[in-house]
Amino acid sequence: FLFHFPYLIYIDVSSFKEDIKRLDLKKQDKTFLIPQTTISSFTFDEIKRIIDEKSTLTSFISPCKLYDSRAREAIDFLKDKNIDKSFFIVVGDKSSSNANEILNQVKKIYPSIEAKIVLSATQLDIEKLKNRDIFISSATSASLKQVEDLVDELKSILQD
């Protein structure tokens, strides 16, 4: 959805291309871009490019570098892996935009990978994990203890 106030425009990332096209921006309009911090740099760069074509992008605030590095690391790490034999887990809350963005970026690059956001092994279908390579990343809001607890749970369950 799109909100447009005299000096404020809110663009939903899920439909940003359509939203930006509907904006009545002129090249002489000056635009300052403030993204949600957990937007991927890929999406952010595309939004910047489209807005700059329609108006003058005067400045912007960059997305969260920690989130972006986690998403990029996950994508890079998986590039040599057998995606059909892999299961990707993001440790985090399902309501976390950060966790969802990491998952979305991985799924964007590897659409066939099975993946899920969880805080506990009880949220997983253990049968789907058997005979799979399991890769774990975490949202920036997940603690080291939550990640370690999940790893311990999975080791215990999958060793049986």
JSON list of N, CA and C in Angstrom, two decimals, residues 32-41 44-45 48 59-68:
[
{"chain": "A", "resi": 32, "resn": "PHE", "atom": "N", "xyz": [14.32, 12.22, -0.39]},
{"chain": "A", "resi": 32, "resn": "PHE", "atom": "CA", "xyz": [15.19, 11.70, 0.65]},
{"chain": "A", "resi": 32, "resn": "PHE", "atom": "C", "xyz": [14.63, 10.33, 1.01]},
{"chain": "A", "resi": 33, "resn": "LEU", "atom": "N", "xyz": [15.42, 9.31, 0.92]},
{"chain": "A", "resi": 33, "resn": "LEU", "atom": "CA", "xyz": [14.96, 7.94, 1.10]},
{"chain": "A", "resi": 33, "resn": "LEU", "atom": "C", "xyz": [15.37, 7.40, 2.47]},
{"chain": "A", "resi": 34, "resn": "ILE", "atom": "N", "xyz": [14.38, 6.98, 3.25]},
{"chain": "A", "resi": 34, "resn": "ILE", "atom": "CA", "xyz": [14.63, 6.38, 4.57]},
{"chain": "A", "resi": 34, "resn": "ILE", "atom": "C", "xyz": [14.04, 4.97, 4.53]},
{"chain": "A", "resi": 35, "resn": "PRO", "atom": "N", "xyz": [14.89, 3.96, 4.43]},
{"chain": "A", "resi": 35, "resn": "PRO", "atom": "CA", "xyz": [14.37, 2.59, 4.34]},
{"chain": "A", "resi": 35, "resn": "PRO", "atom": "C", "xyz": [14.13, 1.97, 5.71]},
{"chain": "A", "resi": 36, "resn": "GLN", "atom": "N", "xyz": [13.32, 0.93, 5.69]},
{"chain": "A", "resi": 36, "resn": "GLN", "atom": "CA", "xyz": [13.27, 0.09, 6.89]},
{"chain": "A", "resi": 36, "resn": "GLN", "atom": "C", "xyz": [14.67, -0.49, 7.02]},
{"chain": "A", "resi": 37, "resn": "THR", "atom": "N", "xyz": [15.19, -0.59, 8.22]},
{"chain": "A", "resi": 37, "resn": "THR", "atom": "CA", "xyz": [16.58, -1.00, 8.39]},
{"chain": "A", "resi": 37, "resn": "THR", "atom": "C", "xyz": [16.86, -2.41, 7.91]},
{"chain": "A", "resi": 38, "resn": "THR", "atom": "N", "xyz": [15.84, -3.25, 7.85]},
{"chain": "A", "resi": 38, "resn": "THR", "atom": "CA", "xyz": [16.08, -4.65, 7.46]},
{"chain": "A", "resi": 38, "resn": "THR", "atom": "C", "xyz": [15.82, -4.91, 5.99]},
{"chain": "A", "resi": 39, "resn": "ILE", "atom": "N", "xyz": [15.73, -3.89, 5.19]},
{"chain": "A", "resi": 39, "resn": "ILE", "atom": "CA", "xyz": [15.58, -4.10, 3.75]},
{"chain": "A", "resi": 39, "resn": "ILE", "atom": "C", "xyz": [16.91, -4.59, 3.19]},
{"chain": "A", "resi": 40, "resn": "SER", "atom": "N", "xyz": [16.85, -5.46, 2.21]},
{"chain": "A", "resi": 40, "resn": "SER", "atom": "CA", "xyz": [18.09, -5.95, 1.63]},
{"chain": "A", "resi": 40, "resn": "SER", "atom": "C", "xyz": [18.74, -4.88, 0.77]},
{"chain": "A", "resi": 41, "resn": "SER", "atom": "N", "xyz": [20.03, -4.94, 0.64]},
{"chain": "A", "resi": 41, "resn": "SER", "atom": "CA", "xyz": [20.72, -3.95, -0.20]},
{"chain": "A", "resi": 41, "resn": "SER", "atom": "C", "xyz": [20.32, -4.12, -1.66]},
{"chain": "A", "resi": 44, "resn": "PHE", "atom": "N", "xyz": [16.99, -2.33, -1.83]},
{"chain": "A", "resi": 44, "resn": "PHE", "atom": "CA", "xyz": [17.24, -0.91, -1.60]},
{"chain": "A", "resi": 44, "resn": "PHE", "atom": "C", "xyz": [17.87, -0.27, -2.83]},
{"chain": "A", "resi": 45, "resn": "ASP", "atom": "N", "xyz": [18.86, -0.92, -3.43]},
{"chain": "A", "resi": 45, "resn": "ASP", "atom": "CA", "xyz": [19.51, -0.37, -4.62]},
{"chain": "A", "resi": 45, "resn": "ASP", "atom": "C", "xyz": [18.52, -0.23, -5.78]},
{"chain": "A", "resi": 48, "resn": "LYS", "atom": "N", "xyz": [16.30, 2.78, -4.99]},
{"chain": "A", "resi": 48, "resn": "LYS", "atom": "CA", "xyz": [17.07, 4.01, -5.24]},
{"chain": "A", "resi": 48, "resn": "LYS", "atom": "C", "xyz": [17.12, 4.32, -6.73]},
{"chain": "A", "resi": 59, "resn": "SER", "atom": "N", "xyz": [19.52, 12.33, -1.00]},
{"chain": "A", "resi": 59, "resn": "SER", "atom": "CA", "xyz": [20.29, 11.57, -0.03]},
{"chain": "A", "resi": 59, "resn": "SER", "atom": "C", "xyz": [19.43, 10.43, 0.50]},
{"chain": "A", "resi": 60, "resn": "PHE", "atom": "N", "xyz": [20.07, 9.58, 1.25]},
{"chain": "A", "resi": 60, "resn": "PHE", "atom": "CA", "xyz": [19.37, 8.42, 1.78]},
{"chain": "A", "resi": 60, "resn": "PHE", "atom": "C", "xyz": [20.09, 7.93, 3.02]},
{"chain": "A", "resi": 61, "resn": "ILE", "atom": "N", "xyz": [19.37, 7.16, 3.80]},
{"chain": "A", "resi": 61, "resn": "ILE", "atom": "CA", "xyz": [19.93, 6.47, 4.95]},
{"chain": "A", "resi": 61, "resn": "ILE", "atom": "C", "xyz": [20.10, 5.02, 4.54]},
{"chain": "A", "resi": 62, "resn": "SER", "atom": "N", "xyz": [21.23, 4.44, 4.80]},
{"chain": "A", "resi": 62, "resn": "SER", "atom": "CA", "xyz": [21.50, 3.06, 4.38]},
{"chain": "A", "resi": 62, "resn": "SER", "atom": "C", "xyz": [20.80, 2.06, 5.28]},
{"chain": "A", "resi": 63, "resn": "PRO", "atom": "N", "xyz": [20.50, 0.90, 4.71]},
{"chain": "A", "resi": 63, "resn": "PRO", "atom": "CA", "xyz": [19.92, -0.18, 5.53]},
{"chain": "A", "resi": 63, "resn": "PRO", "atom": "C", "xyz": [20.93, -0.69, 6.56]},
{"chain": "A", "resi": 64, "resn": "CYS", "atom": "N", "xyz": [20.45, -1.52, 7.47]},
{"chain": "A", "resi": 64, "resn": "CYS", "atom": "CA", "xyz": [21.28, -2.10, 8.53]},
{"chain": "A", "resi": 64, "resn": "CYS", "atom": "C", "xyz": [22.37, -2.99, 7.92]},
{"chain": "A", "resi": 65, "resn": "LYS", "atom": "N", "xyz": [23.61, -2.66, 8.20]},
{"chain": "A", "resi": 65, "resn": "LYS", "atom": "CA", "xyz": [24.72, -3.43, 7.65]},
{"chain": "A", "resi": 65, "resn": "LYS", "atom": "C", "xyz": [24.82, -4.83, 8.24]},
{"chain": "A", "resi": 66, "resn": "LEU", "atom": "N", "xyz": [24.46, -4.99, 9.50]},
{"chain": "A", "resi": 66, "resn": "LEU", "atom": "CA", "xyz": [24.50, -6.32, 10.13]},
{"chain": "A", "resi": 66, "resn": "LEU", "atom": "C", "xyz": [23.51, -7.26, 9.46]},
{"chain": "A", "resi": 67, "resn": "TYR", "atom": "N", "xyz": [22.27, -6.77, 9.25]},
{"chain": "A", "resi": 67, "resn": "TYR", "atom": "CA", "xyz": [21.28, -7.61, 8.55]},
{"chain": "A", "resi": 67, "resn": "TYR", "atom": "C", "xyz": [21.80, -7.96, 7.17]},
{"chain": "A", "resi": 68, "resn": "ASP", "atom": "N", "xyz": [22.26, -6.95, 6.45]},
{"chain": "A", "resi": 68, "resn": "ASP", "atom": "CA", "xyz": [22.69, -7.16, 5.07]},
{"chain": "A", "resi": 68, "resn": "ASP", "atom": "C", "xyz": [23.84, -8.15, 5.00]}
]
